Coordinates of C-alpha atoms and ligand atoms in Angstrom, one line a residue:
M1 CA 149.8 -2.4 127.1
A2 CA 148.5 0.0 124.5
D3 CA 151.0 -1.1 121.9
D4 CA 148.7 -3.7 120.4
A5 CA 145.5 -1.9 121.4
T6 CA 142.6 -2.4 118.9
Y7 CA 140.4 0.4 120.0
P8 CA 140.0 3.1 117.4
V9 CA 142.0 6.0 119.0
E10 CA 142.8 8.8 116.6
P11 CA 146.3 8.3 115.2
H12 CA 147.5 11.8 116.4
T13 CA 146.2 11.1 120.0
K14 CA 149.2 11.6 122.3
I15 CA 149.3 9.0 125.0
E16 CA 151.5 10.0 127.9
R17 CA 153.3 6.8 129.0
S18 CA 154.6 6.6 132.5
H19 CA 154.2 4.4 135.6
M20 CA 151.7 6.8 137.0
S21 CA 148.0 6.3 136.6
V22 CA 144.6 7.9 136.7
E23 CA 142.1 7.1 139.4
L24 CA 139.2 5.6 137.5
H25 CA 135.7 5.2 139.0
F26 CA 133.5 3.0 136.8
N27 CA 130.0 2.2 137.9
N28 CA 131.2 3.2 141.4
Q29 CA 134.1 0.6 141.3
R30 CA 137.5 2.3 141.7
R31 CA 140.8 1.2 140.3
D32 CA 143.9 2.9 138.9
A33 CA 144.2 3.0 135.1
A34 CA 147.4 3.5 133.2
P35 CA 147.4 5.6 130.0
G36 CA 146.4 3.7 126.9
V37 CA 143.5 1.7 128.6
S38 CA 140.2 2.1 126.8
L39 CA 137.2 2.6 129.0
F40 CA 135.7 -0.5 127.5
D41 CA 138.7 -2.6 128.4
F42 CA 138.8 -1.1 131.9
A43 CA 135.2 -2.1 132.4
E44 CA 135.9 -5.6 131.3
S45 CA 138.8 -5.9 133.7
L46 CA 136.3 -5.0 136.5
G47 CA 133.8 -7.5 135.3
I48 CA 131.4 -4.8 134.1
N49 CA 129.3 -5.8 131.1
V50 CA 129.2 -3.0 128.5
P51 CA 126.6 -3.6 125.8
T52 CA 128.2 -4.3 122.4
S53 CA 127.3 -6.0 119.2
C54 CA 130.5 -5.1 117.3
R55 CA 133.1 -6.1 119.8
K56 CA 134.8 -2.8 120.1
Q57 CA 134.8 -1.8 116.5
G58 CA 133.2 1.6 116.9
K59 CA 130.3 0.4 114.7
C60 CA 127.3 -0.7 116.9
K61 CA 127.2 2.6 119.0
E62 CA 125.9 0.6 122.0
C63 CA 128.9 0.9 124.3
V64 CA 127.9 4.5 125.4
V65 CA 129.1 5.6 128.8
E66 CA 128.5 8.8 130.6
V67 CA 131.6 10.6 131.9
T68 CA 130.8 12.7 134.8
E69 CA 134.3 13.9 135.7
G70 CA 137.7 13.9 134.1
M71 CA 136.9 14.2 130.4
D72 CA 140.3 16.0 130.0
C73 CA 142.1 12.8 131.0
L74 CA 140.5 11.0 128.0
S75 CA 141.5 10.9 124.3
A76 CA 139.8 13.2 121.8
R77 CA 136.5 12.2 120.2
V78 CA 136.8 10.0 117.1
P79 CA 134.4 10.3 114.1
A80 CA 132.4 7.3 115.3
E81 CA 131.4 9.5 118.3
K82 CA 130.2 12.5 116.4
H83 CA 126.6 11.8 117.4
L84 CA 127.5 12.1 121.1
K85 CA 127.6 15.3 123.0
G86 CA 128.3 16.5 126.5
G87 CA 129.7 13.7 128.7
F88 CA 128.7 10.8 126.5
R89 CA 131.4 8.7 124.9
L90 CA 131.8 5.4 123.1
S91 CA 133.7 3.4 125.7
C92 CA 135.5 1.4 123.0
S93 CA 136.7 4.5 121.3
C94 CA 138.2 6.5 124.1
C95 CA 141.1 5.8 126.3
V96 CA 143.0 7.3 129.2
V97 CA 145.7 9.6 127.9
K98 CA 147.0 11.2 131.1
D99 CA 148.9 9.7 133.9
A100 CA 147.2 11.6 136.8
G101 CA 143.8 12.7 137.6
V102 CA 140.3 11.4 138.4
V103 CA 137.8 10.0 135.9
R104 CA 134.3 9.0 136.8
C105 CA 132.0 7.3 134.4
H106 CA 129.2 4.8 134.2
T107 CA 127.3 2.7 131.6
M108 CA 123.7 3.3 130.8
R109 CA 122.4 1.3 133.8
R110 CA 121.0 -2.1 133.4
G111 CA 119.4 -4.0 136.2
E112 CA 116.6 -6.1 137.5
M113 CA 113.5 -4.0 138.2
R114 CA 111.4 -4.9 141.1
I115 CA 108.4 -6.0 139.1
E116 CA 105.1 -6.5 140.9
R117 CA 103.9 -9.9 139.7
G118 CA 100.2 -9.8 138.9
A119 CA 98.1 -6.8 139.7
L120 CA 98.2 -5.3 143.1
H121 CA 95.0 -3.4 143.6
L122 CA 94.1 -3.1 140.0
P123 CA 90.5 -4.0 139.3
G124 CA 91.5 -4.8 135.7
G125 CA 94.3 -7.1 136.9
N126 CA 95.0 -10.0 134.6
Q127 CA 94.1 -12.7 137.0
K128 CA 90.4 -12.2 136.0
L129 CA 91.2 -11.8 132.4
K130 CA 89.8 -14.1 129.8
L131 CA 92.7 -15.2 127.6
E132 CA 92.1 -14.3 124.0
P133 CA 95.4 -13.2 122.5
A134 CA 95.8 -12.3 118.9
V135 CA 98.3 -15.2 118.5
T136 CA 96.6 -18.6 118.8
R137 CA 97.3 -22.2 117.9
D138 CA 95.5 -24.7 115.7
G139 CA 97.4 -28.0 116.1
D140 CA 100.9 -27.1 114.9
R141 CA 99.8 -24.0 113.1
I142 CA 100.5 -20.7 114.9
L143 CA 98.0 -18.0 113.9
L144 CA 98.1 -14.2 114.2
D145 CA 94.6 -12.8 113.8
G146 CA 93.6 -16.1 112.4
E147 CA 96.3 -16.1 109.7
E148 CA 99.0 -18.8 109.8
I149 CA 102.4 -17.3 110.5
A150 CA 104.4 -20.4 111.6
R151 CA 104.3 -24.1 112.2
S152 CA 105.4 -25.2 115.6
T153 CA 104.3 -27.3 118.6
G154 CA 106.5 -25.3 120.9
P155 CA 105.3 -22.6 123.3
I156 CA 103.8 -19.3 122.2
H157 CA 105.2 -16.2 123.8
G158 CA 104.4 -12.5 123.8
L159 CA 106.3 -9.5 125.0
A160 CA 105.0 -6.4 126.7
M161 CA 107.0 -3.2 127.0
D162 CA 106.6 0.0 128.9
L163 CA 109.0 2.3 127.1
G164 CA 109.7 5.2 129.4
T165 CA 111.9 8.2 128.7
T166 CA 114.1 7.1 131.5
T167 CA 113.4 3.4 132.1
V168 CA 112.4 0.5 129.9
V169 CA 110.5 -2.4 131.3
L170 CA 109.9 -5.7 129.5
R171 CA 107.7 -8.6 130.5
L172 CA 107.6 -11.9 128.8
L173 CA 104.4 -13.9 128.9
N174 CA 103.2 -17.3 127.8
L175 CA 100.2 -16.4 125.6
E176 CA 98.5 -19.8 126.2
T177 CA 98.5 -19.6 130.0
G178 CA 98.9 -15.9 130.7
E179 CA 101.9 -16.8 133.0
V180 CA 104.7 -14.3 133.4
I181 CA 107.9 -16.0 132.3
A182 CA 110.5 -13.3 133.0
D183 CA 110.9 -9.6 133.2
A184 CA 113.8 -7.2 132.7
S185 CA 114.5 -3.5 132.8
F186 CA 117.2 -1.1 132.0
E187 CA 117.9 2.6 131.7
N188 CA 116.7 3.9 128.4
P189 CA 120.0 4.2 126.5
Q190 CA 118.6 7.1 124.4
R191 CA 119.7 9.4 127.2
F192 CA 122.6 10.5 125.2
G193 CA 120.0 12.3 123.0
G194 CA 118.8 14.3 126.0
S195 CA 117.0 13.5 129.2
D196 CA 113.5 14.7 128.3
V197 CA 111.2 14.2 125.4
M198 CA 111.8 17.6 123.9
S199 CA 115.6 17.1 123.7
R200 CA 115.1 13.7 122.2
I201 CA 112.7 15.1 119.5
H202 CA 115.3 17.7 118.7
Y203 CA 118.1 15.2 118.6
D204 CA 116.1 12.7 116.4
T205 CA 115.1 15.5 114.0
E206 CA 118.6 17.0 113.7
E207 CA 120.6 13.7 113.5
G208 CA 118.3 11.6 111.4
G209 CA 119.1 8.0 110.7
H210 CA 116.9 6.7 113.6
L211 CA 120.1 6.6 115.7
L212 CA 118.1 6.7 119.0
Q213 CA 115.8 3.8 117.8
R214 CA 118.8 1.7 116.6
T215 CA 120.6 2.1 119.9
L216 CA 117.5 1.1 121.8
A217 CA 116.9 -1.8 119.5
G218 CA 120.5 -3.0 120.3
Y219 CA 119.7 -2.9 124.0
L220 CA 116.4 -4.6 123.5
T221 CA 118.0 -7.4 121.5
H222 CA 120.4 -8.1 124.3
A223 CA 117.6 -8.1 126.9
I224 CA 115.4 -10.4 124.7
E225 CA 118.3 -12.8 124.1
E226 CA 118.9 -13.1 127.8
F227 CA 115.3 -14.3 128.4
P228 CA 115.1 -18.1 129.1
V229 CA 113.2 -18.8 125.9
D230 CA 114.0 -18.8 122.2
P231 CA 113.3 -15.3 120.9
K232 CA 111.8 -16.9 117.8
T233 CA 108.9 -18.2 120.0
I234 CA 107.8 -14.6 120.6
Y235 CA 105.1 -13.9 118.1
E236 CA 103.7 -10.5 119.3
M237 CA 104.9 -7.5 121.2
V238 CA 102.7 -4.8 122.7
V239 CA 104.3 -1.4 123.4
A240 CA 103.1 1.3 125.8
G241 CA 105.0 4.5 126.1
N242 CA 104.6 8.2 125.9
S243 CA 103.8 9.6 122.4
T244 CA 107.4 10.5 121.6
M245 CA 109.0 7.3 122.8
R246 CA 106.4 5.2 121.1
D247 CA 106.5 7.0 117.8
M248 CA 110.3 7.1 117.8
F249 CA 110.4 3.4 118.5
F250 CA 108.2 2.9 115.4
R251 CA 110.6 5.0 113.4
L252 CA 108.0 7.8 112.8
N253 CA 108.8 11.4 112.4
V254 CA 108.4 13.0 115.9
Y255 CA 109.0 16.6 114.9
S256 CA 105.2 17.6 115.2
I257 CA 105.1 16.4 118.8
G258 CA 107.7 19.0 119.7
Q259 CA 105.8 21.9 118.1
S260 CA 102.6 23.5 119.2
P261 CA 99.9 22.1 119.2
Y262 CA 102.1 19.1 120.1
R263 CA 100.5 16.3 118.0
S264 CA 101.8 12.9 117.0
I265 CA 101.9 12.3 113.3
T266 CA 99.4 9.5 113.9
E267 CA 96.9 12.0 115.4
L268 CA 97.4 14.3 112.4
E269 CA 96.9 11.5 110.0
M270 CA 93.8 10.4 111.8
A271 CA 92.3 13.9 111.8
D272 CA 92.9 14.0 108.0
G273 CA 91.1 10.7 107.6
H274 CA 94.2 8.7 106.6
R275 CA 94.1 6.3 109.5
P276 CA 91.2 5.0 111.7
T277 CA 93.3 4.9 114.9
T278 CA 96.5 6.2 116.5
S279 CA 97.6 2.7 117.3
L280 CA 100.5 1.2 115.3
A281 CA 101.5 -2.2 114.0
E282 CA 104.8 -3.1 112.3
P283 CA 106.7 -6.3 111.7
A284 CA 109.3 -6.9 114.4
K285 CA 112.0 -7.2 111.8
K286 CA 111.5 -3.7 110.6
L287 CA 112.1 -2.5 114.1
L288 CA 115.3 -4.5 114.3
L289 CA 114.0 -6.9 116.9
P290 CA 115.1 -10.6 117.1
L291 CA 111.6 -12.0 117.5
H292 CA 109.9 -14.5 115.1
P293 CA 110.4 -13.3 111.5
K294 CA 106.6 -12.9 111.2
A295 CA 106.1 -11.4 114.7
R296 CA 104.1 -8.2 115.0
V297 CA 104.7 -5.2 117.2
Y298 CA 101.6 -3.4 118.2
G299 CA 101.8 0.1 119.7
L300 CA 98.9 1.0 121.9
P301 CA 96.9 4.1 120.8
I302 CA 97.8 7.4 122.3
I303 CA 95.2 9.8 123.9
S304 CA 96.3 13.1 122.5
G305 CA 99.5 15.2 122.3
H306 CA 101.9 14.2 125.0
V307 CA 99.2 12.1 126.8
G308 CA 100.4 8.9 125.3
A309 CA 100.1 5.1 125.1
D310 CA 101.4 4.7 128.6
A311 CA 98.4 6.7 130.0
A312 CA 96.1 4.7 127.7
A313 CA 97.7 1.5 129.2
C314 CA 97.0 2.7 132.7
M315 CA 93.3 3.2 131.8
L316 CA 93.2 -0.4 130.7
A317 CA 95.0 -1.6 133.9
V318 CA 92.4 0.1 136.2
D319 CA 89.5 -1.0 133.9
L320 CA 88.3 2.6 133.5
A321 CA 85.9 1.6 130.7
N322 CA 83.8 -0.2 133.3
E323 CA 84.5 2.1 136.3
E324 CA 81.4 3.6 138.1
R325 CA 83.5 5.4 140.8
L326 CA 85.2 8.7 140.3
I327 CA 88.9 7.9 140.1
A328 CA 92.2 9.6 139.3
I329 CA 95.4 8.1 138.1
M330 CA 98.7 9.9 138.5
D331 CA 101.7 8.3 136.8
I332 CA 104.7 10.3 137.9
G333 CA 107.7 10.4 135.6
T334 CA 109.6 12.6 133.2
N335 CA 106.2 13.3 131.9
T336 CA 103.6 12.9 134.5
E337 CA 100.2 11.6 133.2
L338 CA 97.0 12.5 134.9
I339 CA 93.7 10.8 134.2
L340 CA 90.5 11.8 136.0
G341 CA 86.9 10.4 135.6
D342 CA 84.7 7.4 135.5
K343 CA 83.4 5.3 132.6
N344 CA 81.2 8.2 131.3
K345 CA 83.5 11.2 131.5
I346 CA 87.3 11.1 131.3
F347 CA 89.8 14.0 131.3
A348 CA 93.5 13.6 130.8
A349 CA 96.6 15.8 131.0
S350 CA 100.3 15.5 130.7
C351 CA 102.7 17.5 132.9
P352 CA 106.2 18.3 131.6
A353 CA 107.8 17.5 135.0
G354 CA 111.2 16.8 133.4
P355 CA 113.7 14.1 134.5
A356 CA 114.2 15.2 138.1
F357 CA 111.8 12.6 139.6
E358 CA 113.7 9.9 137.9
G359 CA 117.0 11.1 139.0
G360 CA 117.9 13.2 136.0
K361 CA 119.5 16.6 136.5
I362 CA 120.1 15.7 140.2
S363 CA 123.8 15.6 141.3
C364 CA 123.7 12.0 142.4
G365 CA 120.4 11.0 140.8
M366 CA 119.7 7.6 139.1
P367 CA 116.8 5.4 138.1
G368 CA 115.3 3.0 140.6
L369 CA 117.7 0.2 139.9
P370 CA 120.2 -1.7 142.1
G371 CA 122.5 0.8 143.9
A372 CA 119.9 3.5 144.2
I373 CA 119.0 4.9 147.7
E374 CA 115.2 4.5 147.8
K375 CA 114.4 5.1 151.5
I376 CA 115.7 7.7 153.9
K377 CA 115.1 8.3 157.6
I378 CA 116.6 11.1 159.6
A379 CA 116.9 10.0 163.3
D380 CA 116.5 12.3 166.3
D381 CA 120.3 12.7 166.6
G382 CA 120.4 13.9 163.0
S383 CA 122.0 10.7 161.6
I384 CA 120.7 9.6 158.2
Q385 CA 119.7 6.0 157.6
V386 CA 119.4 4.9 154.0
G387 CA 117.8 1.9 152.3
V388 CA 119.5 0.8 149.0
I389 CA 117.9 -1.2 146.3
G390 CA 119.6 -4.6 145.8
D391 CA 121.5 -4.4 149.1
V392 CA 124.6 -3.2 147.2
P393 CA 126.8 -0.1 147.9
A394 CA 124.9 3.1 147.3
E395 CA 125.6 4.5 143.8
G396 CA 123.0 7.3 143.7
I397 CA 119.5 8.2 144.8
C398 CA 116.3 7.5 142.9
G399 CA 113.0 9.3 142.8
S400 CA 111.3 7.7 145.7
G401 CA 114.5 8.3 147.8
L402 CA 114.5 11.9 146.7
M403 CA 110.8 12.4 147.9
D404 CA 111.6 10.6 151.1
L405 CA 114.6 12.9 151.6
L406 CA 112.6 16.1 151.0
G407 CA 109.9 14.9 153.4
E408 CA 112.4 14.1 156.1
L409 CA 114.4 17.4 155.6
L410 CA 111.1 19.3 155.9
R411 CA 109.9 17.3 158.9
T412 CA 113.2 17.9 160.8
N413 CA 113.2 21.6 159.8
Q414 CA 116.4 21.3 157.8
I415 CA 114.8 22.9 154.8
N416 CA 112.1 25.6 154.7
H417 CA 109.0 25.7 152.5
L418 CA 110.9 27.4 149.8
G419 CA 113.4 24.5 149.7
R420 CA 116.4 26.4 151.3
F421 CA 118.7 24.6 153.7
E422 CA 118.4 26.1 157.2
H423 CA 121.9 25.1 158.3
G424 CA 123.6 27.5 155.9
E425 CA 125.4 24.8 153.9
D426 CA 124.6 24.1 150.3
K427 CA 124.6 20.3 150.4
I428 CA 124.3 17.3 152.7
V429 CA 126.1 14.0 152.3
L430 CA 123.8 10.9 152.5
D431 CA 126.2 8.0 152.4
V432 CA 129.8 8.3 153.3
K433 CA 130.7 4.6 153.0
S434 CA 131.2 4.3 149.3
D435 CA 134.2 5.7 147.3
S436 CA 131.9 8.2 145.7
P437 CA 129.7 9.7 148.5
V438 CA 126.1 10.3 147.6
Y439 CA 125.1 13.9 148.3
F440 CA 122.2 16.3 147.8
T441 CA 122.4 20.0 147.0
E442 CA 120.2 23.1 147.1
S443 CA 120.1 23.2 143.3
D444 CA 118.8 19.6 143.4
I445 CA 116.0 20.8 145.6
N446 CA 115.3 23.5 143.0
E447 CA 115.1 21.0 140.2
L448 CA 112.7 18.9 142.2
A449 CA 110.6 21.9 143.2
Q450 CA 110.1 22.8 139.5
A451 CA 109.2 19.2 138.6
K452 CA 106.7 19.2 141.5
G453 CA 105.3 22.6 140.5
A454 CA 104.4 21.2 137.0
N455 CA 102.6 18.2 138.6
V456 CA 100.7 20.3 141.1
A457 CA 99.7 22.7 138.3
G458 CA 98.4 19.7 136.3
L459 CA 96.4 18.5 139.3
H460 CA 94.8 21.9 139.9
V461 CA 93.9 22.4 136.2
I462 CA 92.4 19.0 135.5
F463 CA 90.3 19.0 138.7
H464 CA 89.2 22.5 138.0
D465 CA 88.2 21.8 134.5
Y466 CA 86.4 18.6 135.5
G467 CA 84.6 20.6 138.1
I468 CA 85.4 18.7 141.3
R469 CA 87.5 19.0 144.4
F470 CA 90.3 16.6 145.5
E471 CA 88.1 15.2 148.3
N472 CA 85.4 14.2 145.9
L473 CA 87.6 11.4 144.6
E474 CA 86.9 7.9 145.5
V475 CA 90.2 6.3 144.5
F476 CA 93.5 8.0 143.8
Y477 CA 95.8 5.6 141.9
L478 CA 99.5 6.4 142.3
A479 CA 101.0 4.5 139.3
G480 CA 104.5 3.9 138.0
G481 CA 107.6 2.3 139.5
F482 CA 108.2 5.7 141.2
G483 CA 104.7 6.0 142.6
R484 CA 104.8 2.4 143.9
H485 CA 107.6 3.1 146.3
L486 CA 106.7 6.6 147.4
N487 CA 106.2 7.3 151.1
V488 CA 102.6 8.6 151.1
E489 CA 103.1 10.7 154.2
S490 CA 106.3 12.4 152.9
S491 CA 104.6 12.9 149.5
K492 CA 101.6 14.7 151.1
R493 CA 103.8 16.7 153.4
I494 CA 105.9 18.1 150.5
G495 CA 102.9 18.6 148.3
L496 CA 103.6 16.0 145.6
I497 CA 100.1 14.5 145.8
P498 CA 96.8 15.9 147.0
N499 CA 96.2 16.0 150.7
I500 CA 93.4 13.4 150.8
D501 CA 92.5 10.5 153.0
D502 CA 95.2 7.8 153.0
S503 CA 92.5 5.1 152.5
K504 CA 91.7 6.5 149.0
I505 CA 95.3 6.3 147.8
L506 CA 96.3 3.1 146.1
Q507 CA 99.9 2.6 145.0
V508 CA 99.6 0.2 142.1
G509 CA 103.0 -0.1 140.7
N510 CA 103.7 0.0 137.0
A511 CA 100.1 0.2 135.6
S512 CA 101.5 0.9 132.2
I513 CA 103.2 -2.5 131.8
E514 CA 100.1 -4.1 133.3
G515 CA 97.9 -2.5 130.7
A516 CA 100.3 -3.6 127.9
C517 CA 100.1 -7.2 129.3
I518 CA 96.3 -7.0 129.3
A519 CA 96.3 -5.8 125.7
L520 CA 98.7 -8.6 124.8
L521 CA 96.4 -11.2 126.4
S522 CA 93.0 -10.0 125.3
R523 CA 91.9 -8.7 121.9
T524 CA 88.6 -7.6 123.5
K525 CA 90.4 -5.4 125.9
R526 CA 92.6 -4.1 123.2
N527 CA 89.5 -3.1 121.2
E528 CA 87.9 -1.6 124.3
L529 CA 90.9 0.6 124.7
E530 CA 90.8 1.7 121.0
N531 CA 87.3 3.0 121.7
L532 CA 88.0 4.4 125.1
V533 CA 90.8 6.7 124.1
K534 CA 88.5 8.5 121.6
K535 CA 86.2 9.5 124.5
V536 CA 89.0 11.2 126.5
V537 CA 89.0 15.0 126.8
H538 CA 92.6 16.3 126.7
C539 CA 93.2 19.3 129.1
R540 CA 96.0 21.3 127.6
L541 CA 97.8 22.8 130.5
E542 CA 99.8 25.2 128.5
A543 CA 96.6 26.9 127.4
H544 CA 95.1 27.3 130.8
P545 CA 95.1 30.9 132.1
D546 CA 96.0 29.9 135.7
F547 CA 98.7 27.4 134.9
F548 CA 101.6 29.7 135.8
N549 CA 100.0 30.7 139.2
Y550 CA 99.4 27.1 140.1
F551 CA 103.0 26.2 139.0
V552 CA 104.5 28.9 141.2
E553 CA 102.4 27.7 144.2
G554 CA 103.3 24.1 143.5
C555 CA 107.0 24.8 143.6
Q556 CA 106.7 25.4 147.3
F557 CA 106.9 22.5 149.8
N558 CA 103.4 22.7 151.3
P559 CA 100.4 20.3 151.3
V560 CA 98.3 20.5 148.2
E561 CA 94.6 21.4 149.0
S562 CA 91.7 22.1 146.7
S563 CA 91.0 25.8 146.7
H564 CA 89.9 26.7 143.2
A565 CA 87.3 24.1 142.3
R566 CA 84.0 25.1 140.9
Q567 CA 80.7 23.3 140.6
S568 CA 80.3 20.4 138.1
V569 CA 80.5 21.4 134.5
S570 CA 79.3 18.1 133.2
Ligands
FES1 S1 131.5 -1.7 121.1 FE1 130.4 -1.2 119.3 S2 130.7 0.9 119.1 FE2 131.8 0.4 120.9

């Protein structure tokens, strides 16, 4: 079949032709593939949609797949793939060249996120919000900040985005009613540039050409075009995300965020008096988005350093500007954000947890998308029951599943407090039904222990510096898609969150997208946030003398208790 193949395989690539075939596993679907088949064509034959804008011409760079096994069965890299390293390939540009072996690969995952419609326990939930978006109507005139940008009697839409290192969440709103029209999510396709912010900064600086931004814009375009509205009726977009993701999306130089003292270029410019705020605004067109030609993209302000616009959005979501109680927000992710305080005094910190909580660097890890094991119970007879998102065959395990699993292994004494298996094996298999069994190893536990250690250290430092103990808190918000689905009991047992009264812990879902929606619907709230971020004290963990001790302690699987707090320093 390869005789008339159109994929750009290098001319000297030797394709071994025979009647034999390679066992190819694509997104956990298995089929035999004969030499000459491109991974893109193979995916199409299985009904798998690979993102593309160039129809297999090697130009759009969107068809990236990750090959986890059997790279030696595939053709050599072509020039169009020179930006890709490790197991990442352009699926249109590589084909099977051997007639025996096993290849495993998957697309950057796309899926429907379980979005919590409306606020759950958020005092700043948008049900109470007075609608006053920046985009308004005067007859058939559509106005942005009072300036006419279009003429239409059709609907006025806005888009909110939570741009995470691992997962991207979009929410489409009707700006005249505040109604949620649709939402979407997908794995951040920039993963080929590394799984954490530091690798992405390095990649973006080395490669140039805004390749990561262009790839993301391609994915966003597909997602936006799939919404049930004309993209040209979207007149404004609000972006929340950590400092690196946000700045990269706005095509800014992110080099300074990767170097001590870890500052966004917007912070540096503000300190020099060249800009009044760290928030950003650009035409959608410049960011390669298919919205209305005069649409604006507004990036929420960042707090400081790696404490970014996602943390700022969380503050808006819980209405911290008007909060009398002492609250904490913990948004666990590749970078865990911590906010502590009330309306008068607010501290913030960012913990470099790495990608393990979102499934990165874990043997069978994946984001919380369909196919991910999210719940685990170990029965008395030792059998393992798993709950899978989307009721489809298990493909991997996501963060909340990993925490559940650690909690269950600890409860049933299968691991000790140092994270070592007690049964002498180095892994356990969780799901034997699928073609590619999902398993969990001791080195996975190690990755998670280190990610947890960074979070625990962050908790100790911020509470210590603020001058309070965990039990002084009135509300502990566990934010983020990951935090929403955590089992609180397991999380306290393994020492992921402080060991405080359950009644104080509120799992509020993706507060960052909630905050972005609030900013999209209310100019007053947007301005309130612009002022609030300037009041926040940034705790720099790396500068704290006890950080390393807290980290080492936090790597163990024990409940987290206050032990080092001192009296109030306010
Ligand atoms: S489909 Fe466009 S680069 Fe592969």
